PDB file of C-alpha atoms in Angstrom:
ATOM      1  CA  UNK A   1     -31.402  38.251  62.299  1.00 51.00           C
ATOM      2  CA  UNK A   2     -32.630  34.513  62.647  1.00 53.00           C
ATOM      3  CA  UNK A   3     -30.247  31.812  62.330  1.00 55.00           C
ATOM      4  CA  UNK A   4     -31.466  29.487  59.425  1.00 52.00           C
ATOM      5  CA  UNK A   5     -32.520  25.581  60.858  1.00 59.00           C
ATOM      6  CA  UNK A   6     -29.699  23.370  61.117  1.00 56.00           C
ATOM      7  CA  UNK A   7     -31.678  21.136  59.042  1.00 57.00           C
ATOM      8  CA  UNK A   8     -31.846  24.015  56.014  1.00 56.00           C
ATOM      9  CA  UNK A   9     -28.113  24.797  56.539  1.00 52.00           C
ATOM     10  CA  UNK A  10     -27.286  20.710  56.147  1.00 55.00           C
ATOM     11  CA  UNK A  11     -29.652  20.848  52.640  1.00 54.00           C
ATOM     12  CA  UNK A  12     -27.460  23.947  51.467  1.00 54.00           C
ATOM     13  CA  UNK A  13     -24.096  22.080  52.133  1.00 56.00           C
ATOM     14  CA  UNK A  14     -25.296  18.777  50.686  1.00 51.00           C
ATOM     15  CA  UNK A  15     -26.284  20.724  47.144  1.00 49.00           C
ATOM     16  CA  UNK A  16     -22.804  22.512  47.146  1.00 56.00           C
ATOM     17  CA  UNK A  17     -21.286  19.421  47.740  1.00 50.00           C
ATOM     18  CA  UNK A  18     -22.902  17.306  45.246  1.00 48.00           C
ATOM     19  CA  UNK A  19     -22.617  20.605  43.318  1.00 48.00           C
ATOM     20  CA  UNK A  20     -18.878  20.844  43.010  1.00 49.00           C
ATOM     21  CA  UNK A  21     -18.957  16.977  42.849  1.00 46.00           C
ATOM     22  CA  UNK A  22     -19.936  17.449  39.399  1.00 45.00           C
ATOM     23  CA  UNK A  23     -18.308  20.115  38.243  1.00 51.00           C
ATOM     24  CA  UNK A  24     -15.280  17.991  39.275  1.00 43.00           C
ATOM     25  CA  UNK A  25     -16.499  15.629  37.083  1.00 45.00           C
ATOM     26  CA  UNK A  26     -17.280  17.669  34.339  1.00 44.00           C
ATOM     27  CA  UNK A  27     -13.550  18.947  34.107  1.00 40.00           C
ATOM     28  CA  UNK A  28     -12.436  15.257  34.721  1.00 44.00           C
ATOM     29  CA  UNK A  29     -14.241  14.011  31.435  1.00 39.00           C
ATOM     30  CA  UNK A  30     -13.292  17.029  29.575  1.00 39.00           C
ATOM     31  CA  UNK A  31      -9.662  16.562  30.524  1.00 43.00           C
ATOM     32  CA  UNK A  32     -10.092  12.874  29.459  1.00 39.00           C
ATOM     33  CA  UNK A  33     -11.781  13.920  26.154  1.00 42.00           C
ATOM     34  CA  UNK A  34      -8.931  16.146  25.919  1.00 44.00           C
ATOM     35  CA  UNK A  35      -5.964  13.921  26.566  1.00 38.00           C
ATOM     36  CA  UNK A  36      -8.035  11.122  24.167  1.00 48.00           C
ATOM     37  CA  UNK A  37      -8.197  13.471  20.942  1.00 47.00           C
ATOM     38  CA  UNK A  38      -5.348  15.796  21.442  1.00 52.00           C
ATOM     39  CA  UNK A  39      -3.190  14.729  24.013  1.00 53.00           C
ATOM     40  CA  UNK A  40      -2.832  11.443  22.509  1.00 55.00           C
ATOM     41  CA  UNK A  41      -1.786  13.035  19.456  1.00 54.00           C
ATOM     42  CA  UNK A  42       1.243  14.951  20.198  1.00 66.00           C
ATOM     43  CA  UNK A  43       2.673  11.550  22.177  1.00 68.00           C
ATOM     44  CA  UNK A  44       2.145   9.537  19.175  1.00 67.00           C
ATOM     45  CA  UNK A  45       3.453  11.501  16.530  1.00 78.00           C
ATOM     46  CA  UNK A  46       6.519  12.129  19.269  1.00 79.00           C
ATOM     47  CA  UNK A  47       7.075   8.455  19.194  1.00 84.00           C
ATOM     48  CA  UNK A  48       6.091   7.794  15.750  1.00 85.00           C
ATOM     49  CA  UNK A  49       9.238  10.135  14.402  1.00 88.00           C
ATOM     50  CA  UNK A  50      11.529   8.218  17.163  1.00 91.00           C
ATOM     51  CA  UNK A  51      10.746   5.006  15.236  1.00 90.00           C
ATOM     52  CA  UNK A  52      11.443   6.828  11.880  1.00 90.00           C
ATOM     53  CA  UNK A  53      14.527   7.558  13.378  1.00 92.00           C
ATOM     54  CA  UNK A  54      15.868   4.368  15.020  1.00 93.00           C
ATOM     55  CA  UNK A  55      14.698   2.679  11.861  1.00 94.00           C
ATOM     56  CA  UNK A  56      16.403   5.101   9.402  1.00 92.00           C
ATOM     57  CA  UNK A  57      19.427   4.902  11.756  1.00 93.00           C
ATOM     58  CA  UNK A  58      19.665   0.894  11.201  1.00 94.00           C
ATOM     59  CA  UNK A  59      19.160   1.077   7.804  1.00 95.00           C
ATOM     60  CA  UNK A  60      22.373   3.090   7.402  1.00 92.00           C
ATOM     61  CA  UNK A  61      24.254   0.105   9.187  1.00 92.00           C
ATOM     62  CA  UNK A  62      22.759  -2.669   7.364  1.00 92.00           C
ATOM     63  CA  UNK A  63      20.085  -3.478  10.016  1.00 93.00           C
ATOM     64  CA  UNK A  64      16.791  -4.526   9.508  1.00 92.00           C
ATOM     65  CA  UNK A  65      15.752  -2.844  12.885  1.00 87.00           C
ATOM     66  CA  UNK A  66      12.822  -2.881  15.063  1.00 87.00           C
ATOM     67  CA  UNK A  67      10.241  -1.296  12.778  1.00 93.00           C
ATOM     68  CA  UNK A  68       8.748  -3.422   9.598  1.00 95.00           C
ATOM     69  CA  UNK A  69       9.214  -0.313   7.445  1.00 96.00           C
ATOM     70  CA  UNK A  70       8.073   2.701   6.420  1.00 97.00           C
ATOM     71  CA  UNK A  71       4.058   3.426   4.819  1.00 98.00           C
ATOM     72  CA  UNK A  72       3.501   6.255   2.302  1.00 98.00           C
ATOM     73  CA  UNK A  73      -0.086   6.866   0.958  1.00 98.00           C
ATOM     74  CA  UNK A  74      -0.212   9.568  -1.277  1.00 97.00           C
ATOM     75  CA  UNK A  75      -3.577  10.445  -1.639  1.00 97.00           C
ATOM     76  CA  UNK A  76      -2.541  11.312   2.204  1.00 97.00           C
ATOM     77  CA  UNK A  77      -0.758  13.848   1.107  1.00 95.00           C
ATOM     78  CA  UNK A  78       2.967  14.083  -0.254  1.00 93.00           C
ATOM     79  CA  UNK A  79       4.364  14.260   3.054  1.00 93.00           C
ATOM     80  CA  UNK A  80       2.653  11.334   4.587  1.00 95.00           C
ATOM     81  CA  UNK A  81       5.570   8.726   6.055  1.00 95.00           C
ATOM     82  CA  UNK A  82       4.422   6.664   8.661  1.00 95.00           C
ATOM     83  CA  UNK A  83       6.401   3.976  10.595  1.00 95.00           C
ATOM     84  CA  UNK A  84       4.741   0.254  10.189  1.00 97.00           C
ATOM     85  CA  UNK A  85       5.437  -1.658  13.266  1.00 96.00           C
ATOM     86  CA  UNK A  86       4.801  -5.452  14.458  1.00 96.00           C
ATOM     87  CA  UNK A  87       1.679  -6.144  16.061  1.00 94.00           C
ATOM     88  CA  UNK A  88      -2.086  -4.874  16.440  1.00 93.00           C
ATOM     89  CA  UNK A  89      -1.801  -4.011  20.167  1.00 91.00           C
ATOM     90  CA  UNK A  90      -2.181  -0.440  21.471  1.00 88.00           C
ATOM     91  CA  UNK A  91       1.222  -0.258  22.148  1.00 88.00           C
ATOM     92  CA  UNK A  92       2.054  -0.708  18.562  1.00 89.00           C
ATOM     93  CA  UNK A  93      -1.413   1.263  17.412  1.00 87.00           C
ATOM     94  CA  UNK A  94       0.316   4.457  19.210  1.00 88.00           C
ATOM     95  CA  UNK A  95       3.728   4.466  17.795  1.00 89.00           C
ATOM     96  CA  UNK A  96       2.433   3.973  13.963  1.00 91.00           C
ATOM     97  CA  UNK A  97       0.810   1.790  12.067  1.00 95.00           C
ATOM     98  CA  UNK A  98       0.304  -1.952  12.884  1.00 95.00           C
ATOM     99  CA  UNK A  99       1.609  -5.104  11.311  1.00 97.00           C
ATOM    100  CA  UNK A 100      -0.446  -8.448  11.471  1.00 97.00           C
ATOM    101  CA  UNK A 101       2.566 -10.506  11.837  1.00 95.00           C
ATOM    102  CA  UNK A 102       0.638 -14.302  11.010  1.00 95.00           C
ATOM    103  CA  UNK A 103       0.026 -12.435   7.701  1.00 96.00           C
ATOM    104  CA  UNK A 104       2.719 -12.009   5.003  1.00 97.00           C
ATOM    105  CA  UNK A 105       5.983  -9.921   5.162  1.00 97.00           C
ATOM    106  CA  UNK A 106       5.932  -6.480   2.128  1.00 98.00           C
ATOM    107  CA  UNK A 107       6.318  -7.804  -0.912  1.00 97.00           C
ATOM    108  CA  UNK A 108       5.750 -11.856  -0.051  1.00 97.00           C
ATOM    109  CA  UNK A 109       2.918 -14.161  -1.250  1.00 98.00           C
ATOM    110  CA  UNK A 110      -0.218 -13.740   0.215  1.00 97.00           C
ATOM    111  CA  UNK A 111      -1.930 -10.797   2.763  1.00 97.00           C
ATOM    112  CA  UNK A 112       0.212  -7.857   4.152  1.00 98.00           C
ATOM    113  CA  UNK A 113      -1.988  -6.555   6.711  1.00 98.00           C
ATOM    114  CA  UNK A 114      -2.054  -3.443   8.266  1.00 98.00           C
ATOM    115  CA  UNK A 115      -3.715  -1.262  10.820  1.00 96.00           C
ATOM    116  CA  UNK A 116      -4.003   2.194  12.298  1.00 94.00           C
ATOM    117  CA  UNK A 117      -6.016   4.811  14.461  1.00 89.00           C
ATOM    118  CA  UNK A 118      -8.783   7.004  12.219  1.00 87.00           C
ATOM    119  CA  UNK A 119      -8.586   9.513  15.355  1.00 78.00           C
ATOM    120  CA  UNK A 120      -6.335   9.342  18.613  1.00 68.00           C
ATOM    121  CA  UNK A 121      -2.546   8.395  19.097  1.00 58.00           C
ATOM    122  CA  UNK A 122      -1.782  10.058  16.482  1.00 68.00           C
ATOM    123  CA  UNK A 123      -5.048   9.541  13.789  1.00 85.00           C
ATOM    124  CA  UNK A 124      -2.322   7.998  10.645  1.00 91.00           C
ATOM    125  CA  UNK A 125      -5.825   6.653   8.930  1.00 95.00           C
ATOM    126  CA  UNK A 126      -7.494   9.881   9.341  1.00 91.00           C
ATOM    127  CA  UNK A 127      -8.175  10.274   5.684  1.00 94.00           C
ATOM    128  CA  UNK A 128      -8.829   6.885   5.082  1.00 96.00           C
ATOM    129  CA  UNK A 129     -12.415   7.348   3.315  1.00 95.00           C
ATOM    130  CA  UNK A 130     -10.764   9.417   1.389  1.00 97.00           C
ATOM    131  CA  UNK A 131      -9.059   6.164  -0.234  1.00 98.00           C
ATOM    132  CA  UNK A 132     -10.141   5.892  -4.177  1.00 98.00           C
ATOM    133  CA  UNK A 133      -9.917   2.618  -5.878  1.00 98.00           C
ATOM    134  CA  UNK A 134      -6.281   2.637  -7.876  1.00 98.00           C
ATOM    135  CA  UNK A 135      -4.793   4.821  -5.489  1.00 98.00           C
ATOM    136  CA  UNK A 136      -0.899   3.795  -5.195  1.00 98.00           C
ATOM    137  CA  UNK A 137       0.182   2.877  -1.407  1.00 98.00           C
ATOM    138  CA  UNK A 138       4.257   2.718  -1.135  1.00 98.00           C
ATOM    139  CA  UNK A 139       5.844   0.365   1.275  1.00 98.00           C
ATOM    140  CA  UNK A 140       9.364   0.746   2.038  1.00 98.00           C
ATOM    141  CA  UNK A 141      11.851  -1.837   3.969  1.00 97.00           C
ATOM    142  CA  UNK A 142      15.484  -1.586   4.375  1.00 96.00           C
ATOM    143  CA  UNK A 143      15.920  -3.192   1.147  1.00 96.00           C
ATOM    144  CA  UNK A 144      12.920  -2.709  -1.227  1.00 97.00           C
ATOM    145  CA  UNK A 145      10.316  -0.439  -2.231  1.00 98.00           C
ATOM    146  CA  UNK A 146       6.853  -2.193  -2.597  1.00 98.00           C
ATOM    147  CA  UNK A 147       3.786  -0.407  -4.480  1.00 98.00           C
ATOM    148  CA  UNK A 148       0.645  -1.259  -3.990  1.00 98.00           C
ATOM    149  CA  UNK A 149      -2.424  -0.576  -6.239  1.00 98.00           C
ATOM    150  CA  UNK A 150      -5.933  -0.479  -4.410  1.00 98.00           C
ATOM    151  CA  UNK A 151      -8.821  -2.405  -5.555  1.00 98.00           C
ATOM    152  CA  UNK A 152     -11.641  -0.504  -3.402  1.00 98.00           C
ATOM    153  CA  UNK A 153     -12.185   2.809  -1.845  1.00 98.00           C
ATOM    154  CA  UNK A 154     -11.912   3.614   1.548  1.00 97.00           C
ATOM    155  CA  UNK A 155     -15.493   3.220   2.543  1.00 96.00           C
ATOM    156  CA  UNK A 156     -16.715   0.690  -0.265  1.00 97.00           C
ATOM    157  CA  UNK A 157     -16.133  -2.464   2.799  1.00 96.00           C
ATOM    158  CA  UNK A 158     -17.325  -1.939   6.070  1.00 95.00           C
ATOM    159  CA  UNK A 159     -17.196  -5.352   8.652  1.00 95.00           C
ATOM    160  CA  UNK A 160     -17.701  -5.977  12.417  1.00 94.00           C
ATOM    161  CA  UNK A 161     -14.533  -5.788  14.226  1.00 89.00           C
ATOM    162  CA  UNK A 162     -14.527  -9.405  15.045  1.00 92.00           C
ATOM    163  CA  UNK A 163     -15.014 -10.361  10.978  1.00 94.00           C
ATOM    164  CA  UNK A 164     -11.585 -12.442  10.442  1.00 93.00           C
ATOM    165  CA  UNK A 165     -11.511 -12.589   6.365  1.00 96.00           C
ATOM    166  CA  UNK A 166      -9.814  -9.312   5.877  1.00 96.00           C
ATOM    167  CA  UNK A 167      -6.741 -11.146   7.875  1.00 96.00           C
ATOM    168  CA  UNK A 168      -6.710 -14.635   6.203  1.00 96.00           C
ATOM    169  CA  UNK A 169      -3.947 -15.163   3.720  1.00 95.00           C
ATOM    170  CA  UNK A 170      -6.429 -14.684   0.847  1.00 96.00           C
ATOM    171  CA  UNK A 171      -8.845 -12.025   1.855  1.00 95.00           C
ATOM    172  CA  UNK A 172     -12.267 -12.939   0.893  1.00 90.00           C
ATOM    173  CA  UNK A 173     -15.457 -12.872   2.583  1.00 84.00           C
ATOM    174  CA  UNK A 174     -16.631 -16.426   3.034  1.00 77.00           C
ATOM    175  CA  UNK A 175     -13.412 -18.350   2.156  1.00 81.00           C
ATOM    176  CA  UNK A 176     -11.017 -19.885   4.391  1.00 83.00           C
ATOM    177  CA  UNK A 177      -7.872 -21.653   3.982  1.00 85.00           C
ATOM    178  CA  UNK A 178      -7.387 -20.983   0.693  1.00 90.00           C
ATOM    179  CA  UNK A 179      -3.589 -21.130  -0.389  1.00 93.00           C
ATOM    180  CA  UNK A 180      -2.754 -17.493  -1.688  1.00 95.00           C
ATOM    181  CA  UNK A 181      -0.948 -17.149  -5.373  1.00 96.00           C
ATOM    182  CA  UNK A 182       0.075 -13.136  -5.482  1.00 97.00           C
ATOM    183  CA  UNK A 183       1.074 -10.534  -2.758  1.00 98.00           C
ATOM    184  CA  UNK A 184      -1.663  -8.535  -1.183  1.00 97.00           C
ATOM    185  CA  UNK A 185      -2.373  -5.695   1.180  1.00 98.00           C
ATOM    186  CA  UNK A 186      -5.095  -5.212   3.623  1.00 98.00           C
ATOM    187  CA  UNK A 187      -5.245  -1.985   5.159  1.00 98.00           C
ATOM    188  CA  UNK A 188      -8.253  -1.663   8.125  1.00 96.00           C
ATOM    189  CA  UNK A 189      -8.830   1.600  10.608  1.00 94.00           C
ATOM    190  CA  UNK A 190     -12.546   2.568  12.264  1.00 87.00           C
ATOM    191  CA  UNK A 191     -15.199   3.320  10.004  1.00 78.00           C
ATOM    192  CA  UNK A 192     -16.531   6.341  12.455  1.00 71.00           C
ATOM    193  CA  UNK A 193     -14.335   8.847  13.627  1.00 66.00           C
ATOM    194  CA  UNK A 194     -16.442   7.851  17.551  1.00 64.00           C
ATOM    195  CA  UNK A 195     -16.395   4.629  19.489  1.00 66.00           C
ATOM    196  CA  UNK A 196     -17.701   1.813  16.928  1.00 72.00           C
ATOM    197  CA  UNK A 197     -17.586  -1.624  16.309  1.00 86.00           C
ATOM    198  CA  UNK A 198     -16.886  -1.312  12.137  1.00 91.00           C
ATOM    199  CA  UNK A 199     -13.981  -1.194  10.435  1.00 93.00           C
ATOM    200  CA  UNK A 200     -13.513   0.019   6.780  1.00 95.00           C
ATOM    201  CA  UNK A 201     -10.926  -2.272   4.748  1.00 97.00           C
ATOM    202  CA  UNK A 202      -9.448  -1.859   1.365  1.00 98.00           C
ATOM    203  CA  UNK A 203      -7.557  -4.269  -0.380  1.00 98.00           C
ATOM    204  CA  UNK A 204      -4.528  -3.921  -3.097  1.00 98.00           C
ATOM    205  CA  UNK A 205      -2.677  -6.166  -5.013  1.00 98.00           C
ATOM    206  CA  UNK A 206       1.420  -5.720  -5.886  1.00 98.00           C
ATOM    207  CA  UNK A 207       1.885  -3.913  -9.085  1.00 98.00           C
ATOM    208  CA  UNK A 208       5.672  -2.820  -8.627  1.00 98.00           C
ATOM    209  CA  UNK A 209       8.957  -4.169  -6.744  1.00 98.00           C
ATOM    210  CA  UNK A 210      12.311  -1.934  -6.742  1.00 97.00           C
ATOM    211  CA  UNK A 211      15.691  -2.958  -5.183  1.00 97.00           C
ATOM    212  CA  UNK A 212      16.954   0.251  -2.947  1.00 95.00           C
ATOM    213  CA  UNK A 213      20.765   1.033  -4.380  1.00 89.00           C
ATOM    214  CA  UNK A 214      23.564  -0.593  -2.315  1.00 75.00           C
ATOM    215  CA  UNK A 215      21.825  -3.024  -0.616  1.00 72.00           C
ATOM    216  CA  UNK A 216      22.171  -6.625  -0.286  1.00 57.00           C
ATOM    217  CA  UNK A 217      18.722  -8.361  -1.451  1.00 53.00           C
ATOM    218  CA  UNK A 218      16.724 -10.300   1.554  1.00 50.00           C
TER     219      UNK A 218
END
């Protein structure tokens, strides 16, 4: 039997290397799409429940701890509890939900700002369309429990992500620097479950404040 040209054998191991080149890639971006929407998951909620934890822990010993508190949505379901932490950054974004910490403090004057992951590191604003105006949102610190009554639903405001109103100390479009008179909540996430530059926002004003039993106000 003839020996195939050199030149024909070359073409056949050029195709099975670009070939397996992309098959390589193919698992690559699958294992990435993976780690993004699943992966990602299971670490956050991991770390998420550590935070619970520590926080819950320093509570019991008078300590304010690391966390801001503790974020309970109903319409999230009953069992919804998810740790608020300081800061917007993706460290922050993949332990729970973010504080804007230039914004107000639960409970004070002005715009309590929040922030969390629609899908990845652990998706706690998953069901945030779901959001109907009045729905109750529960904040909980070491020494207070602060409800929250929603003035919008979940997809009623949709913004650029680089739209600064829903941060400002009174939240309203067009309005800056305007000195705020009542406490507030801002709560922003993605408003597509893919890669977008929106975010949905709803806003809520205070409607209820109750001291927790045996603890010192502050």
């Amino acid at each position: 039997m003839a020996e195939k040209p050199r030149n024909t054998r070359r073409r056949q191991s050029a195709f099975t290397v670009v070939g397996v080149a992309f098959i390589l890639a193919g698992l690559g971006f699958l294992g990435y799409v993976g780690w993004q929407y699943y992966g990602t998951d299971v670490v956050s909620k991991h770390k998420q429940a550590e935070v619970k934890k520590s926080l819950v822990h320093d509570w019991g010993k008078g300590i304010d701890g690391d966390a801001v508190g503790l974020l309970r949505v109903p319409r999230f379901g009953k069992d919804y509890e998810v740790p608020i932490v300081t800061s917007f950054d993706k460290s922050a974004l993949a332990r729970g939900v973010g504080w804007y910490e230039k914004g107000a403090k639960p409970g004070e004057i002005g715009n309590f700002a929040i922030a969390g992951h629609r899908v990845t590191h652990g998706e706690p604003f998953r069901d945030f369309p779901k959001l109907r105006k009045g729905d109750k949102v529960e904040v909980e610190t070491r020494t207070r429990i602060f409800t929250y009554k929603l003035r919008n639903n979940g997809t009623d405001i949709t913004v650029d992500f680089s739209t600064s109103w829903p941060l400002q100390a009174v939240p309203v479009n067009g309005k800056q620097n305007v000195r705020p008179t009542e406490p507030m909540i801002t709560m922003l996430t993605c408003s597509e479950l893919f890669h977008t530059r929106d975010r949905s926002v709803v806003l809520g004003d205070l409607v209820a404040t109750v001291s927790k039993p045996g603890t010192a106000k502050g």
